[in-house]
PDB file of C-alpha atoms in Angstrom:
ATOM      1  CA  UNK O  27       0.000   0.000   0.000  1.00  0.00           C
ATOM      2  CA  UNK O  28       1.414   3.355  -1.050  1.00  0.00           C
ATOM      3  CA  UNK O  29       0.701   6.532   0.972  1.00  0.00           C
ATOM      4  CA  UNK O  30       0.054   9.539  -1.227  1.00  0.00           C
ATOM      5  CA  UNK O  31       1.974  12.795  -0.535  1.00  0.00           C
ATOM      6  CA  UNK O  32      -1.293  14.771  -0.222  1.00  0.00           C
ATOM      7  CA  UNK O  33      -2.487  12.509   2.600  1.00  0.00           C
ATOM      8  CA  UNK O  34       0.837  12.927   4.406  1.00  0.00           C
ATOM      9  CA  UNK O  35       0.670  16.736   4.116  1.00  0.00           C
ATOM     10  CA  UNK O  36      -2.953  16.798   5.277  1.00  0.00           C
ATOM     11  CA  UNK O  37      -2.150  14.538   8.221  1.00  0.00           C
ATOM     12  CA  UNK O  38       0.849  16.670   9.218  1.00  0.00           C
ATOM     13  CA  UNK O  39      -1.204  19.896   9.047  1.00  0.00           C
ATOM     14  CA  UNK O  40      -3.948  18.310  11.143  1.00  0.00           C
ATOM     15  CA  UNK O  41      -1.407  17.137  13.724  1.00  0.00           C
ATOM     16  CA  UNK O  42       0.103  20.647  13.995  1.00  0.00           C
ATOM     17  CA  UNK O  43      -3.349  22.166  14.382  1.00  0.00           C
ATOM     18  CA  UNK O  44      -4.329  19.711  17.111  1.00  0.00           C
ATOM     19  CA  UNK O  45      -1.078  20.359  18.964  1.00  0.00           C
ATOM     20  CA  UNK O  46      -1.681  24.110  18.805  1.00  0.00           C
ATOM     21  CA  UNK O  47       1.349  24.717  16.610  1.00  0.00           C
ATOM     22  CA  UNK O  48      -0.597  25.853  13.564  1.00  0.00           C
ATOM     23  CA  UNK O  49      -1.452  29.454  12.757  1.00  0.00           C
ATOM     24  CA  UNK O  50      -3.460  31.266  15.405  1.00  0.00           C
ATOM     25  CA  UNK O  51      -7.130  31.266  14.544  1.00  0.00           C
ATOM     26  CA  UNK O  52      -8.677  34.713  14.554  1.00  0.00           C
ATOM     27  CA  UNK O  53     -12.329  35.476  14.259  1.00  0.00           C
ATOM     28  CA  UNK O  54     -15.518  33.471  14.636  1.00  0.00           C
ATOM     29  CA  UNK O  55     -17.931  31.777  12.242  1.00  0.00           C
ATOM     30  CA  UNK O  56     -20.874  34.097  12.973  1.00  0.00           C
ATOM     31  CA  UNK O  57     -21.511  37.481  14.627  1.00  0.00           C
ATOM     32  CA  UNK O  58     -23.624  35.758  17.279  1.00  0.00           C
ATOM     33  CA  UNK O  59     -20.838  33.312  18.122  1.00  0.00           C
ATOM     34  CA  UNK O  60     -18.396  36.204  18.457  1.00  0.00           C
ATOM     35  CA  UNK O  61     -20.621  38.094  20.887  1.00  0.00           C
ATOM     36  CA  UNK O  62     -21.515  34.996  22.926  1.00  0.00           C
ATOM     37  CA  UNK O  63     -17.796  34.304  23.334  1.00  0.00           C
ATOM     38  CA  UNK O  64     -17.119  37.891  24.503  1.00  0.00           C
ATOM     39  CA  UNK O  65     -19.717  37.646  27.260  1.00  0.00           C
ATOM     40  CA  UNK O  66     -18.627  34.152  28.291  1.00  0.00           C
ATOM     41  CA  UNK O  67     -15.704  35.922  30.015  1.00  0.00           C
ATOM     42  CA  UNK O  68     -18.145  37.859  32.214  1.00  0.00           C
ATOM     43  CA  UNK O  69     -19.979  34.887  33.687  1.00  0.00           C
ATOM     44  CA  UNK O  70     -19.945  33.738  37.248  1.00  0.00           C
ATOM     45  CA  UNK O  71     -18.265  30.526  38.204  1.00  0.00           C
ATOM     46  CA  UNK O  72     -14.575  29.807  37.767  1.00  0.00           C
ATOM     47  CA  UNK O  73     -12.253  32.738  38.281  1.00  0.00           C
ATOM     48  CA  UNK O  74     -10.822  32.403  34.734  1.00  0.00           C
ATOM     49  CA  UNK O  75     -14.261  33.103  33.271  1.00  0.00           C
ATOM     50  CA  UNK O  76     -15.326  36.025  35.421  1.00  0.00           C
ATOM     51  CA  UNK O  77     -12.451  38.505  35.105  1.00  0.00           C
ATOM     52  CA  UNK O  78     -13.706  40.074  31.896  1.00  0.00           C
ATOM     53  CA  UNK O  79     -12.237  39.777  28.422  1.00  0.00           C
ATOM     54  CA  UNK O  80      -8.444  39.337  28.806  1.00  0.00           C
ATOM     55  CA  UNK O  81      -6.145  42.176  27.658  1.00  0.00           C
ATOM     56  CA  UNK O  82      -3.489  39.935  26.079  1.00  0.00           C
ATOM     57  CA  UNK O  83      -2.462  39.936  22.407  1.00  0.00           C
ATOM     58  CA  UNK O  84      -3.762  36.405  21.743  1.00  0.00           C
ATOM     59  CA  UNK O  85      -7.268  37.324  22.891  1.00  0.00           C
ATOM     60  CA  UNK O  86      -7.142  40.657  21.048  1.00  0.00           C
ATOM     61  CA  UNK O  87      -6.176  38.896  17.798  1.00  0.00           C
ATOM     62  CA  UNK O  88      -9.087  36.519  18.161  1.00  0.00           C
ATOM     63  CA  UNK O  89     -11.774  39.128  18.911  1.00  0.00           C
ATOM     64  CA  UNK O  90     -10.775  42.458  17.327  1.00  0.00           C
ATOM     65  CA  UNK O  91      -9.809  44.064  14.030  1.00  0.00           C
ATOM     66  CA  UNK O  92      -6.194  45.362  13.735  1.00  0.00           C
ATOM     67  CA  UNK O  93      -6.892  48.858  15.148  1.00  0.00           C
ATOM     68  CA  UNK O  94      -8.756  47.583  18.202  1.00  0.00           C
ATOM     69  CA  UNK O  95      -6.182  44.824  18.791  1.00  0.00           C
ATOM     70  CA  UNK O  96      -3.449  47.324  19.557  1.00  0.00           C
ATOM     71  CA  UNK O  97      -5.787  49.611  21.513  1.00  0.00           C
ATOM     72  CA  UNK O  98      -7.138  46.679  23.578  1.00  0.00           C
ATOM     73  CA  UNK O  99      -3.695  45.603  24.838  1.00  0.00           C
ATOM     74  CA  UNK O 100      -2.249  49.126  25.300  1.00  0.00           C
ATOM     75  CA  UNK O 101      -1.687  50.235  28.913  1.00  0.00           C
ATOM     76  CA  UNK O 102      -4.392  52.553  30.205  1.00  0.00           C
ATOM     77  CA  UNK O 103      -6.353  53.635  33.261  1.00  0.00           C
ATOM     78  CA  UNK O 104     -10.010  53.292  32.410  1.00  0.00           C
ATOM     79  CA  UNK O 105     -12.728  53.955  34.980  1.00  0.00           C
ATOM     80  CA  UNK O 106     -14.873  50.938  33.960  1.00  0.00           C
ATOM     81  CA  UNK O 107     -15.119  47.995  31.571  1.00  0.00           C
ATOM     82  CA  UNK O 108     -16.750  49.313  28.407  1.00  0.00           C
ATOM     83  CA  UNK O 109     -18.159  45.934  27.341  1.00  0.00           C
ATOM     84  CA  UNK O 110     -20.353  45.715  30.461  1.00  0.00           C
ATOM     85  CA  UNK O 111     -20.603  49.468  31.140  1.00  0.00           C
ATOM     86  CA  UNK O 112     -19.450  49.064  34.740  1.00  0.00           C
ATOM     87  CA  UNK O 113     -16.462  48.451  36.993  1.00  0.00           C
ATOM     88  CA  UNK O 114     -18.076  45.265  38.300  1.00  0.00           C
ATOM     89  CA  UNK O 115     -20.706  42.986  36.895  1.00  0.00           C
ATOM     90  CA  UNK O 116     -23.401  40.459  37.470  1.00  0.00           C
ATOM     91  CA  UNK O 117     -24.949  40.041  34.053  1.00  0.00           C
ATOM     92  CA  UNK O 118     -28.430  38.861  33.235  1.00  0.00           C
ATOM     93  CA  UNK O 119     -29.247  37.054  30.009  1.00  0.00           C
ATOM     94  CA  UNK O 120     -27.587  38.559  26.937  1.00  0.00           C
ATOM     95  CA  UNK O 121     -29.896  39.033  23.964  1.00  0.00           C
ATOM     96  CA  UNK O 122     -28.856  40.076  20.483  1.00  0.00           C
ATOM     97  CA  UNK O 123     -30.508  41.033  17.243  1.00  0.00           C
ATOM     98  CA  UNK O 124     -28.922  41.754  13.877  1.00  0.00           C
ATOM     99  CA  UNK O 125     -30.132  45.219  12.918  1.00  0.00           C
ATOM    100  CA  UNK O 126     -28.262  45.799   9.663  1.00  0.00           C
ATOM    101  CA  UNK O 127     -25.975  44.020   7.218  1.00  0.00           C
ATOM    102  CA  UNK O 128     -23.895  46.249   4.984  1.00  0.00           C
ATOM    103  CA  UNK O 129     -21.229  44.722   2.719  1.00  0.00           C
ATOM    104  CA  UNK O 130     -18.734  43.031   5.042  1.00  0.00           C
ATOM    105  CA  UNK O 131     -20.125  44.755   8.176  1.00  0.00           C
ATOM    106  CA  UNK O 132     -22.952  43.624  10.393  1.00  0.00           C
ATOM    107  CA  UNK O 133     -24.510  45.690  13.172  1.00  0.00           C
ATOM    108  CA  UNK O 134     -25.771  43.674  16.131  1.00  0.00           C
ATOM    109  CA  UNK O 135     -27.810  45.200  18.963  1.00  0.00           C
ATOM    110  CA  UNK O 136     -26.943  43.591  22.302  1.00  0.00           C
ATOM    111  CA  UNK O 137     -28.965  44.022  25.499  1.00  0.00           C
ATOM    112  CA  UNK O 138     -28.484  42.703  29.029  1.00  0.00           C
ATOM    113  CA  UNK O 139     -28.827  43.735  32.646  1.00  0.00           C
ATOM    114  CA  UNK O 140     -25.714  44.480  34.663  1.00  0.00           C
ATOM    115  CA  UNK O 141     -26.523  44.448  38.359  1.00  0.00           C
ATOM    116  CA  UNK O 142     -30.187  45.218  37.553  1.00  0.00           C
ATOM    117  CA  UNK O 143     -29.263  48.152  35.265  1.00  0.00           C
ATOM    118  CA  UNK O 144     -30.261  47.827  31.600  1.00  0.00           C
ATOM    119  CA  UNK O 145     -27.363  48.029  29.139  1.00  0.00           C
ATOM    120  CA  UNK O 146     -27.694  48.340  25.361  1.00  0.00           C
ATOM    121  CA  UNK O 147     -24.721  48.246  22.994  1.00  0.00           C
ATOM    122  CA  UNK O 148     -24.336  48.006  19.231  1.00  0.00           C
ATOM    123  CA  UNK O 149     -21.517  45.780  18.019  1.00  0.00           C
ATOM    124  CA  UNK O 150     -20.053  46.567  14.620  1.00  0.00           C
ATOM    125  CA  UNK O 151     -18.524  43.335  13.388  1.00  0.00           C
ATOM    126  CA  UNK O 152     -16.702  42.617  10.140  1.00  0.00           C
ATOM    127  CA  UNK O 153     -16.242  39.392   8.255  1.00  0.00           C
ATOM    128  CA  UNK O 154     -12.594  39.072   7.329  1.00  0.00           C
ATOM    129  CA  UNK O 155     -10.581  36.246   5.820  1.00  0.00           C
ATOM    130  CA  UNK O 156     -10.324  34.497   9.209  1.00  0.00           C
ATOM    131  CA  UNK O 157     -13.910  35.049  10.366  1.00  0.00           C
ATOM    132  CA  UNK O 158     -15.918  37.638  12.266  1.00  0.00           C
ATOM    133  CA  UNK O 159     -14.143  40.174  14.496  1.00  0.00           C
ATOM    134  CA  UNK O 160     -15.206  43.350  16.321  1.00  0.00           C
ATOM    135  CA  UNK O 161     -14.586  46.637  14.521  1.00  0.00           C
ATOM    136  CA  UNK O 162     -16.276  48.793  17.164  1.00  0.00           C
ATOM    137  CA  UNK O 163     -18.840  48.750  19.966  1.00  0.00           C
ATOM    138  CA  UNK O 164     -21.189  51.706  20.355  1.00  0.00           C
ATOM    139  CA  UNK O 165     -22.958  52.788  23.514  1.00  0.00           C
ATOM    140  CA  UNK O 166     -25.535  55.595  23.542  1.00  0.00           C
ATOM    141  CA  UNK O 167     -22.756  58.033  24.541  1.00  0.00           C
ATOM    142  CA  UNK O 168     -19.444  56.630  23.293  1.00  0.00           C
ATOM    143  CA  UNK O 169     -17.708  53.985  21.234  1.00  0.00           C
ATOM    144  CA  UNK O 170     -15.086  51.443  22.249  1.00  0.00           C
ATOM    145  CA  UNK O 171     -12.552  52.996  19.848  1.00  0.00           C
ATOM    146  CA  UNK O 172     -12.958  56.477  21.384  1.00  0.00           C
ATOM    147  CA  UNK O 173     -13.047  55.074  24.923  1.00  0.00           C
ATOM    148  CA  UNK O 174      -9.775  53.145  24.542  1.00  0.00           C
ATOM    149  CA  UNK O 175      -8.089  56.123  22.884  1.00  0.00           C
ATOM    150  CA  UNK O 176      -9.263  58.519  25.601  1.00  0.00           C
ATOM    151  CA  UNK O 177      -7.933  56.456  28.499  1.00  0.00           C
ATOM    152  CA  UNK O 178      -4.669  55.360  26.888  1.00  0.00           C
ATOM    153  CA  UNK O 179      -1.547  56.178  28.938  1.00  0.00           C
TER     154      UNK O 179
END
């Protein structure tokens, strides 16, 4: 029995991927999946999942477009976590609704309660070559891009 070179290459690539040695995967398969994964970091339970979205470069590459990646990991002194609109959180159910699709951008309205206070945000997500990532998040008074720029050291 002869093994074909294509099968060997495919098997090697699969092995690298499974070992975590392949290229870092950025983005998600849908806007909803992206947003659900953001708020998974704000749940209660294990300490790893309730500290908010990490500020490391690996997480930034997975969730954000290039501009927000660098802004997300930059040192800063912000008064609260923009993604939950508070310095602490106990989130209720997160609901989302796609409000507009425009070329490669999709606008998703997200609503939840944070410590019994209603929060509404609009996520602007883009579909790039590696999947969906966040381009901006808009609150009624600000945007994540402006917020991170304002509180940058």
